[in-house]
Coordinates of C-alpha atoms in Angstrom, one line a residue:
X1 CA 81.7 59.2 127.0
X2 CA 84.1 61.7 126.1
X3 CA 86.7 62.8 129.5
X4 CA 84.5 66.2 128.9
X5 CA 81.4 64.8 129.4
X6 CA 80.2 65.4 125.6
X7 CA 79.1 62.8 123.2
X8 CA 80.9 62.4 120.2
X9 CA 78.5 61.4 117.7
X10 CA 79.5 59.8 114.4
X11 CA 76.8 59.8 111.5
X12 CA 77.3 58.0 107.8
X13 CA 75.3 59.4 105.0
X14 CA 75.5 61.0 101.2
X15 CA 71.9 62.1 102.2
X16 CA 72.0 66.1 102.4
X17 CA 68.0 66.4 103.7
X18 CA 69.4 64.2 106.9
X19 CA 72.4 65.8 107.1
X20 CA 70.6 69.1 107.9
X21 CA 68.4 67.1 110.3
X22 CA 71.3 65.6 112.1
X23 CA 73.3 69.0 112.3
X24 CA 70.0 71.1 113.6
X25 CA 69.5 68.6 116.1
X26 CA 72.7 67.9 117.5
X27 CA 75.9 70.5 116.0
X28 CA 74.1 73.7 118.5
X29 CA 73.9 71.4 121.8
X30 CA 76.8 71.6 123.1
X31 CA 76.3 67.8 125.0
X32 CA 76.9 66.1 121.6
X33 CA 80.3 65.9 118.9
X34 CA 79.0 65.7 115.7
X35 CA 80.7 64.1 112.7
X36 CA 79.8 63.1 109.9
X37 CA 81.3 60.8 107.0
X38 CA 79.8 59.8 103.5
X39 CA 80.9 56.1 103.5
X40 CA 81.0 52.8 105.9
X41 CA 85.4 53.2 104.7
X42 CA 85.5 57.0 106.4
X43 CA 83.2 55.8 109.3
X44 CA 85.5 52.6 109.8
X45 CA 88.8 55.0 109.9
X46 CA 87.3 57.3 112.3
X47 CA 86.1 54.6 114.9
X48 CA 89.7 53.5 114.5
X49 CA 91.1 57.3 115.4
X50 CA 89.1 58.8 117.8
X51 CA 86.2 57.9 120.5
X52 CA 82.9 57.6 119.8
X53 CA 80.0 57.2 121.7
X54 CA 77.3 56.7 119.1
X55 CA 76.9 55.4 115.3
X56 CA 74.1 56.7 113.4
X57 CA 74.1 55.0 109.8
X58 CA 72.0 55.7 106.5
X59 CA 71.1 52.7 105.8
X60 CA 70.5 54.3 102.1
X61 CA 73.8 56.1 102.1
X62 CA 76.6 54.2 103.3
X63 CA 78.0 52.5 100.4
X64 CA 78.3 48.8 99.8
X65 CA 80.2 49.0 102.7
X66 CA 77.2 49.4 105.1
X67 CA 76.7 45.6 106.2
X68 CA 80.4 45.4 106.9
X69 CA 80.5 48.9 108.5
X70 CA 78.1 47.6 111.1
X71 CA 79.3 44.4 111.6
X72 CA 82.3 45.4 112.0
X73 CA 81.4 47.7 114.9
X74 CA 79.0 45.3 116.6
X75 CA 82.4 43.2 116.7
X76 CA 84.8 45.8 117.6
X77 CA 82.9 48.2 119.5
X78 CA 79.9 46.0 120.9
X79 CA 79.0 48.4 124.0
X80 CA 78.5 50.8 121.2
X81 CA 74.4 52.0 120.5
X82 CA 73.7 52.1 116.6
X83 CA 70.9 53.9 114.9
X84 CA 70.1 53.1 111.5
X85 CA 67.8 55.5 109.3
X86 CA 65.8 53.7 106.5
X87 CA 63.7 55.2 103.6
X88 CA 60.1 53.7 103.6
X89 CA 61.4 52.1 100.4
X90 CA 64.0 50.4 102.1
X91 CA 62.5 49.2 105.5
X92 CA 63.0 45.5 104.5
X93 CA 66.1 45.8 103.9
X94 CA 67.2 48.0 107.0
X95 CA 64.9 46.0 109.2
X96 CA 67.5 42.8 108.7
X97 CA 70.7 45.3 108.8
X98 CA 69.1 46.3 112.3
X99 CA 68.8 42.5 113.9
X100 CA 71.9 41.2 112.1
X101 CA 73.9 44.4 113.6
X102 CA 72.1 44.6 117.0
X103 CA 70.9 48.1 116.7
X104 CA 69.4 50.1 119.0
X105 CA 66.8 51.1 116.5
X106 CA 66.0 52.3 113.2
X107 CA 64.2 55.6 112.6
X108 CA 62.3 56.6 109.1
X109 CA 62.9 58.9 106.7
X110 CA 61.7 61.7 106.6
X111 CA 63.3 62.5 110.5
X112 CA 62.7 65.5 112.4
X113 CA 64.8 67.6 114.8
X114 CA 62.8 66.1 117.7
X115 CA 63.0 62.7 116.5
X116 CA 66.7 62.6 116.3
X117 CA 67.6 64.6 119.7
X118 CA 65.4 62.1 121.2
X119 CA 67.0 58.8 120.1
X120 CA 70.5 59.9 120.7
X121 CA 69.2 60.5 124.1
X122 CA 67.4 57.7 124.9
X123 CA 70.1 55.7 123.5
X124 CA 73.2 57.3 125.5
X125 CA 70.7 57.2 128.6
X126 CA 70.3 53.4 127.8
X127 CA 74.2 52.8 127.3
X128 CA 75.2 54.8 130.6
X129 CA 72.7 53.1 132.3
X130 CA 74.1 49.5 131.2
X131 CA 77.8 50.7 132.1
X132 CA 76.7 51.4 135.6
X133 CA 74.5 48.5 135.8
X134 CA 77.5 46.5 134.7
X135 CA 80.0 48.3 137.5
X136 CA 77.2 47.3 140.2
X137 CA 77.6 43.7 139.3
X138 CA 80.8 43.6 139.3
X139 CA 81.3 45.7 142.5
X140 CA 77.6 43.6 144.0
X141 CA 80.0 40.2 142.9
X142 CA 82.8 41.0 145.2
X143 CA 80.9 41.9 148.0
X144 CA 79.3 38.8 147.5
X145 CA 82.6 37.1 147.5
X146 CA 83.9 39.4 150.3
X147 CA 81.4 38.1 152.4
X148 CA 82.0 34.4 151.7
X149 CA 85.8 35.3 152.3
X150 CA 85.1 36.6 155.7
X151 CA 82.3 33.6 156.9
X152 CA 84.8 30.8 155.1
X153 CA 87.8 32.9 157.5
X154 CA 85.7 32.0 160.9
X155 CA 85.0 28.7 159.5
X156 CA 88.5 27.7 158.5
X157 CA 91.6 26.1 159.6
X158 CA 94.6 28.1 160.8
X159 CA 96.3 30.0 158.1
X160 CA 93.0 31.4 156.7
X161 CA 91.3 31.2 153.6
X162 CA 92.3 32.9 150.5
X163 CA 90.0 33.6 147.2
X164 CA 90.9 34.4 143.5
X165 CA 87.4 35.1 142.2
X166 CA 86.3 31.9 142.2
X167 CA 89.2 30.0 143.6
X168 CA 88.9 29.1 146.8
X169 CA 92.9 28.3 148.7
X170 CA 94.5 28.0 152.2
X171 CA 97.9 26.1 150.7
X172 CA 101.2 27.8 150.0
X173 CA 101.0 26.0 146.9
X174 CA 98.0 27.4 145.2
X175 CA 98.7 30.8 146.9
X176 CA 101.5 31.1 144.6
X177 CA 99.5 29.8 141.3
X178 CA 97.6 32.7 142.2
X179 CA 100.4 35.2 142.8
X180 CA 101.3 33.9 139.4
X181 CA 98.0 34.4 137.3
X182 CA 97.8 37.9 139.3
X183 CA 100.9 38.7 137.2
X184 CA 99.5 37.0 133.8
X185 CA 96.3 38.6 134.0
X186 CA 98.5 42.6 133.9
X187 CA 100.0 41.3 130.9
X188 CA 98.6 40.6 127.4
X189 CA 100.3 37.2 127.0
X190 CA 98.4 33.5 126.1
X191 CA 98.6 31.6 129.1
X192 CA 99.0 27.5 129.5
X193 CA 97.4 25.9 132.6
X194 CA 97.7 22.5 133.1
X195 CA 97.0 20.4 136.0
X196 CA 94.8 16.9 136.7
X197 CA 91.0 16.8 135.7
X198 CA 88.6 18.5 137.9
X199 CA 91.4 20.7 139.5
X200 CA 90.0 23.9 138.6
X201 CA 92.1 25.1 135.2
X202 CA 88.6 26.7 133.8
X203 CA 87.9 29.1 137.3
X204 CA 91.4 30.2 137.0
X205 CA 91.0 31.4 133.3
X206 CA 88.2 33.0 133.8
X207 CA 89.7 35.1 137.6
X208 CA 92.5 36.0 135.1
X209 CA 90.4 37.1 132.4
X210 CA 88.3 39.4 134.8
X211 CA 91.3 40.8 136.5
X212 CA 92.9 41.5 133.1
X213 CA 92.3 44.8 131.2
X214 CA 90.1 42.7 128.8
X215 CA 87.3 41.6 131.6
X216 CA 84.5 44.3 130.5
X217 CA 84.8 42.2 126.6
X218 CA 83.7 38.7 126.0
X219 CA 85.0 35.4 127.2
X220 CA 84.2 32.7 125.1
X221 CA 85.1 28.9 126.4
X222 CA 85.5 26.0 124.2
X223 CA 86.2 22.3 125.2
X224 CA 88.7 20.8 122.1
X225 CA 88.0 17.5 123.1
X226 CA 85.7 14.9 121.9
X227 CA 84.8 17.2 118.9
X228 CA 85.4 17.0 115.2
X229 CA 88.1 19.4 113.7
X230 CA 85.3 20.7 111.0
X231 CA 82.6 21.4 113.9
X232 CA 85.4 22.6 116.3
X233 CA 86.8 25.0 113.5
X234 CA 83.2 25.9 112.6
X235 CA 83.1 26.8 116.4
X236 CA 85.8 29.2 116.4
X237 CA 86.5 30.7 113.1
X238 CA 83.0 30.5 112.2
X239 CA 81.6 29.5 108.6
X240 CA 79.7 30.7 105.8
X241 CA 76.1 29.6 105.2
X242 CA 75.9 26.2 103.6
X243 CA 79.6 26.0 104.3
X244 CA 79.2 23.1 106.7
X245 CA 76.7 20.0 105.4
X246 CA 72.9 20.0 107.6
X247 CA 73.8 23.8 109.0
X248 CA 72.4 26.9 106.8
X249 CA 72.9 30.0 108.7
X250 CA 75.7 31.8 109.0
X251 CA 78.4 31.4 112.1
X252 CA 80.3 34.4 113.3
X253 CA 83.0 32.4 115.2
X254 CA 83.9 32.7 118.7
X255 CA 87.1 34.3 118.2
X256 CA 85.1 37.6 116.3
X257 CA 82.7 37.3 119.0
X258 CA 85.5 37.2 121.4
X259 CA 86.8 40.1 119.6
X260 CA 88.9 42.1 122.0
X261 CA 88.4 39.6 124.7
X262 CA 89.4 36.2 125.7
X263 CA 88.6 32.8 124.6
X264 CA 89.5 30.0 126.5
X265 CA 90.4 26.8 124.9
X266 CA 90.3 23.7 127.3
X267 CA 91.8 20.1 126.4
X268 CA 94.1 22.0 123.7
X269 CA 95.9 18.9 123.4
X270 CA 93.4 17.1 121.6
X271 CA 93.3 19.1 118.4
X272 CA 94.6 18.2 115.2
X273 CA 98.0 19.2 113.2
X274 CA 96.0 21.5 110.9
X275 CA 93.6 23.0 113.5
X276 CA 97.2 23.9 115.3
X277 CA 98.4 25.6 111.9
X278 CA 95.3 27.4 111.9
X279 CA 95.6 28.5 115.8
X280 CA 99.1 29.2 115.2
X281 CA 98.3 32.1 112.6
X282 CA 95.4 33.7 114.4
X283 CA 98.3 33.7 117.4
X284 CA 101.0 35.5 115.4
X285 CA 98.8 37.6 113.0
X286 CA 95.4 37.8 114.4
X287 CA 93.7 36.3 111.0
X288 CA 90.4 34.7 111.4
X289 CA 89.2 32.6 107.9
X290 CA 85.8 31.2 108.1
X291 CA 85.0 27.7 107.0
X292 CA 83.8 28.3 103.0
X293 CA 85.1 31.8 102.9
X294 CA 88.3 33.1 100.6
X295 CA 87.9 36.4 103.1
X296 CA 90.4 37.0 105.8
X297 CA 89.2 38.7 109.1
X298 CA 90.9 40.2 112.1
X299 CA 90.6 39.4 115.7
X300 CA 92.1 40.8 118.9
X301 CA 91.5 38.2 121.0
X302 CA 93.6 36.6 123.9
X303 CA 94.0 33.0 124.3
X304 CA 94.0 31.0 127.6
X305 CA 94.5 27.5 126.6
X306 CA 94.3 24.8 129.5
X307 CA 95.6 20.7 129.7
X308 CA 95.5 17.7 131.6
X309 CA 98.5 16.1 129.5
X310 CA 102.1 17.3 129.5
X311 CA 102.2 19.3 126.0
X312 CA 106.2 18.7 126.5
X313 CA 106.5 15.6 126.1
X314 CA 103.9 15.7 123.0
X315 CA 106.1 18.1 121.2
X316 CA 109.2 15.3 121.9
X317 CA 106.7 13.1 120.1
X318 CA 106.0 14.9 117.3
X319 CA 102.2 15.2 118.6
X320 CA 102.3 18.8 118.8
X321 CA 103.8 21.8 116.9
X322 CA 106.8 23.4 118.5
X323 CA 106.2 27.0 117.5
X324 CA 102.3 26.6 118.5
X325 CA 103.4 25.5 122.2
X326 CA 106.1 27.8 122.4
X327 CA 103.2 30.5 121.7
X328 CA 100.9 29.4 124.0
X329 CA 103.4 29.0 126.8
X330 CA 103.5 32.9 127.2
X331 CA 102.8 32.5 130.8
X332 CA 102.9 28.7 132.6
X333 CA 100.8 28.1 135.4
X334 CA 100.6 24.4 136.7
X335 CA 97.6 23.4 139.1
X336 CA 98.5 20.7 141.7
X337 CA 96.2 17.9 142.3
X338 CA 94.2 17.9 145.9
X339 CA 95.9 15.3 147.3
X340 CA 99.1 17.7 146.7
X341 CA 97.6 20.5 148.8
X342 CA 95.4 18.9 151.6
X343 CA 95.0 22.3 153.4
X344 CA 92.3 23.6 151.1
X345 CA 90.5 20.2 151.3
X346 CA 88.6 21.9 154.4
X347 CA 88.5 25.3 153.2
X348 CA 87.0 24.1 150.2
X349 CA 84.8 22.1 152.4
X350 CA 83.2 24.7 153.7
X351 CA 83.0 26.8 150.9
X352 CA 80.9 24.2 149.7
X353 CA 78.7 23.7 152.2
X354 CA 77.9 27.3 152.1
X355 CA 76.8 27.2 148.7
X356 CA 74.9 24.5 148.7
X357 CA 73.1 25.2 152.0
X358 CA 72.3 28.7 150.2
X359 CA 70.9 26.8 146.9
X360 CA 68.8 24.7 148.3
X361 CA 67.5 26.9 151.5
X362 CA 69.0 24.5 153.8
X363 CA 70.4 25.5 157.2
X364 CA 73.4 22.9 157.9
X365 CA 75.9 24.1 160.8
X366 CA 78.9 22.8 159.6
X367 CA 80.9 19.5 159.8
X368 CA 82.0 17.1 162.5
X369 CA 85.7 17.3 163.2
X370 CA 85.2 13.6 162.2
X371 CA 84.2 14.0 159.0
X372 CA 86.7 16.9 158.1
X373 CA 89.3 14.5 159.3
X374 CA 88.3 12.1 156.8
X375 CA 88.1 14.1 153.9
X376 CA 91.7 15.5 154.8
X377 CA 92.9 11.9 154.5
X378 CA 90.8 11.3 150.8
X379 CA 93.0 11.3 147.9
X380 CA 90.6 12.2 145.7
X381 CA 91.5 11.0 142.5
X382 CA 89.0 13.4 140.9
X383 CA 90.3 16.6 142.8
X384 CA 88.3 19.6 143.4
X385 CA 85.3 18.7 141.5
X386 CA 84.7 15.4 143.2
X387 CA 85.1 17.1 146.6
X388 CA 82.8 19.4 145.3
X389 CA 80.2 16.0 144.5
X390 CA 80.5 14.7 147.9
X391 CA 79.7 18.0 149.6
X392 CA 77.0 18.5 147.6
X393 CA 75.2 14.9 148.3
X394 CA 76.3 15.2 152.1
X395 CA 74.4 18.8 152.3
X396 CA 71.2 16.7 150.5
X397 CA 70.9 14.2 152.8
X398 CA 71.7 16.2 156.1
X399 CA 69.1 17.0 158.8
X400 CA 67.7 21.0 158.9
X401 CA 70.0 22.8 161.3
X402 CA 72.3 19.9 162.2
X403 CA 76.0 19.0 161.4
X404 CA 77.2 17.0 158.7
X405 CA 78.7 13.9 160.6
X406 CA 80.3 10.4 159.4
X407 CA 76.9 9.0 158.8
X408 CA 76.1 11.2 156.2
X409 CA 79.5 9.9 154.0
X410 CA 79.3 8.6 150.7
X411 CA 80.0 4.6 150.6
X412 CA 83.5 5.6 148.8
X413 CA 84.2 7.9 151.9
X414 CA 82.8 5.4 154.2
X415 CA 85.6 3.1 153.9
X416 CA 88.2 5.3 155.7
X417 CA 85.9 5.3 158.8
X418 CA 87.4 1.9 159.3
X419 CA 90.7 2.6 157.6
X420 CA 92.9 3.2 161.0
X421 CA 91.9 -0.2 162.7
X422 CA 94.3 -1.6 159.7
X423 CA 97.7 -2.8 161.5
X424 CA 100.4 -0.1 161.7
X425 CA 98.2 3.2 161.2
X426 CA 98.0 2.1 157.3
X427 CA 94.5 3.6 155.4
X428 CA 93.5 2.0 152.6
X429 CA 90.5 3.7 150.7
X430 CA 90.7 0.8 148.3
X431 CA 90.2 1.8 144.4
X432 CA 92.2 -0.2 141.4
X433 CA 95.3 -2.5 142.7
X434 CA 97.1 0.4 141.7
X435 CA 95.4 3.3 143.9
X436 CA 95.6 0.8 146.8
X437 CA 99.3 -0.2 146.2
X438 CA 100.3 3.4 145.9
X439 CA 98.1 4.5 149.1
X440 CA 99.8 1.9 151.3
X441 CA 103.2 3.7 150.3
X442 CA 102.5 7.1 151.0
X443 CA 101.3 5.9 154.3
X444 CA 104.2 4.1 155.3
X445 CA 106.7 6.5 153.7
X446 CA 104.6 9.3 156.6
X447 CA 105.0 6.9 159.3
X448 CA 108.2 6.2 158.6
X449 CA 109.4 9.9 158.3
X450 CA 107.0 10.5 161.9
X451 CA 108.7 7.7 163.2
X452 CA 112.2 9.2 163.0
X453 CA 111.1 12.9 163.4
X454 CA 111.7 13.9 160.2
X455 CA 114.8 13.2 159.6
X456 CA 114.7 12.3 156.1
X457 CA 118.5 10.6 156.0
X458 CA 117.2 8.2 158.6
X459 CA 113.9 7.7 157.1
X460 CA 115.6 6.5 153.8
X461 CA 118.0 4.3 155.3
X462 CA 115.2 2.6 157.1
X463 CA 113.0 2.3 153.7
X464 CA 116.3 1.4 151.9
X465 CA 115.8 4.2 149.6
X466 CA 118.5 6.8 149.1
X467 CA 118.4 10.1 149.9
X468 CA 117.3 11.4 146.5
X469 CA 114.2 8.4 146.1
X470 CA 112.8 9.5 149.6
X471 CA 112.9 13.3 148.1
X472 CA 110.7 11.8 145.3
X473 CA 107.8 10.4 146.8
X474 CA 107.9 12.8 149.6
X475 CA 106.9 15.1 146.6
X476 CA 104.9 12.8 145.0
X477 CA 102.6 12.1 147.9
X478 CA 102.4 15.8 148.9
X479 CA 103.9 15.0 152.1
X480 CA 107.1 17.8 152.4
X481 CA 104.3 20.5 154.2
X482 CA 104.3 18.2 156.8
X483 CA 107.6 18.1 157.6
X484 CA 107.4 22.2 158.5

């Protein structure tokens, strides 16, 4: 609503017996802001100049421009309440142009004083009450989250536990992906994320969409891979009926639907040359052409677009457009795999087990200093969301108010119970020859580096590596926090 606390209220009609209604009902209450235009163009114009709190459209008196009038509002200004008025002659028609438009309702002519003062009212009432409903969720959400943050803080190790909506962190690394995205999400820039499968790319999107100015609109996610360029641009830019063979109704597009939001593309690198030239162009100029149509639309839409291969190295290649990367590389936020950040392997642990205790009403005290010891030491090849697996399993199978200890491990977990009776401290969690191979490295590269305190020019002489190579896997293995 209006700062003042009046309604501006924007009617469309050429009908002079409903503009009489409309003005007796509403022009003398001094709650309401009446305006009223004679076509869909002068209501479209206005919407775009000033604020507006309702639509109420003639479905008789709007022009040919009625249809896209409301469509276009539903798009632009979905939170908006639209009342259409119909003549008995036209309920049919204005029946459709109600569901296709998502109106609030629409009354019939002839209208009364009474009739109107009393939809505008239950309709404001209705959108306030939404609002607020929306503002407790959100505010219900963080308390939720709050209270998560504070139980996960007792259950954690040192250094406490951190969360970005969804994101749950104890490592220096992440906490400064996070400072990071805190900083995208202010701006109005695409943003890149890459990182491994299963390393959390999607939860971060969406904590930067709902700490951005854009998290009361839409966010739309679509997976690019394993999909067909004609369904995937069928997806987005949406398509006319009978546009795309086997499908008759209409598609909006998520981009329109995403209209002043976000949409969140994951696996970007998969899509093809053309879909890029087609992305590009709704990135530089907002245009939206549905599949089948010669009409260009407008969408204001931010894109968050997420990989697991370096898009670098495909532009070298010639794999991927240039200026397309270059666009989507606003802001550049790299996730690092698990076995890269092994602090949050028992933050996220926990975090876990709390949520999966809670889903399936099961009281589990925590885990054996045994078992968090172990999981510490996994590599976990499929990151967060195969942590996320085995703490789910391991809360199934444990006892009603017990601990989860080694016995309730998966078989692939099991294996590092025995790891450390292996000669010189090695652990070998087996895998491919090339898992195992690269496992047994980082392990003696550690003991190595423990063996001489740390000093890393003493360590590399010993492995006959140079200063530089020792640097390298260090990183590699996600050993350097150790050193500290």
């Amino acid at each position: 609503m209006s700062n003042d606390s009046t309604s501006t209220i924007l009617a469309v009609t050429q009908d002079s017996d409903l503009r009489m209604v409309l003005e007796r009902a509403l022009k003398r209450d001094r709650a309401y802001r009446l305006s009223i235009v004679s076509t869909g163009r002068e209501a479209l114009s206005r919407l775009e100049s000033h604020d507006v709190d309702l639509v109420i459209c003639d479905s008789d008196g709007a022009g040919d421009q009625k249809s896209v009038l409301l469509a276009k509002v539903r798009l632009s200004h979905p939170r908006l309440p639209r009342v259409i008025v119909a003549s008995q002659r036209s309920l049919g028609e204005a029946d459709k142009l109600a569901r296709d438009s998502a109106a609030y309702l629409f009354l019939t002519k002839p209208v009364v004083v009474s009739q109107v003062k009393l939809a505008v009212k239950r309709a404001l009432e209705l959108t306030e009450l939404s609002r607020r409903h929306r503002i407790v969720t959100r505010e219900l959400h963080l308390s939720v989250d709050d209270d998560l943050f504070d139980e996960n803080r007792r259950l954690s190790v040192s250094g406490g536990i951190s969360k970005f909506e969804r994101l749950v962190y104890a490592s220096p690394k992440m906490a400064d992906v996070v400072s990071k995205a805190k900083t995208a999400a202010t701006t109005e820039m695409p943003v890149l994320i890459t990182g491994e499968t299963g390393t959390g790319k999607e939860l971060l999107a969406k904590a930067i969409h709902f700490n951005s100015d854009r998290a009361d609109s839409p966010l739309h996610i679509q997976n690019c891979g394993g999909i067909d360029e004609t369904t995937l641009r069928a997806e987005l830019f949406g398509h006319l009926a009978g546009a795309i063979p086997g499908i008759a109704a209409e598609r909006l597009g998520l981009f329109r639907a995403a209209d002043g939001g976000t949409v969140f593309l994951d696996e970007i690198s998969e899509v093809s040359m053309t879909f890029q030239a087609a992305l590009l162009r709704l990135l530089q100029e907002g245009e939206v052409k549905p599949v089948g149509s010669d009409e260009v639309y407008h969408a204001d839409v931010r894109i968050i677009a997420a990989t697991n291969k370096p898009l670098d190295e495909m532009v070298a290649r010639g794999e991927f457009r240039k200026d397309l990367y270059y666009r989507l590389n606003g802001f550049s936020l790299t996730i690092p795999p698990l076995r890269e950040r092994r602090e949050d392997v028992s933050a996220l642990a926990e975090f876990f087990l709390e949520k999966y205790a809670g889903v399936i009403g099961r009281r589990v005290l925590g885990f054996t200093s045994e078992v968090l010891a172990i999981l510490s030491r996994h590599r976990f090849p499929g990151n967060v969301r195969e942590l996320e697996n085995e703490v789910q399993r391991m809360v199934a199978v444990a006892e009603q108010g017990g601990y989860i200890s080694e016995r309730h491990l998966s078989p692939e977990l099991e294996k590092l119970r025995f790891a450390e009776k292996l000669p010189q401290g090695l652990e070998i969690t087996g895998g491919t020859l090339k898992e195992m191979v690269e496992e047994m490295e980082a392990r003696i590269v550690e003991s190595t580096l423990a063996r001489h305190q740390w000093n890393q020019t003493q360590a590399a002489q010993d492995l006959g590596l140079s200063r530089v190579g020792l640097a390298n896997k260090i990183k590699r293995y996600g050993l350097a926090e150790k050193a500290l």
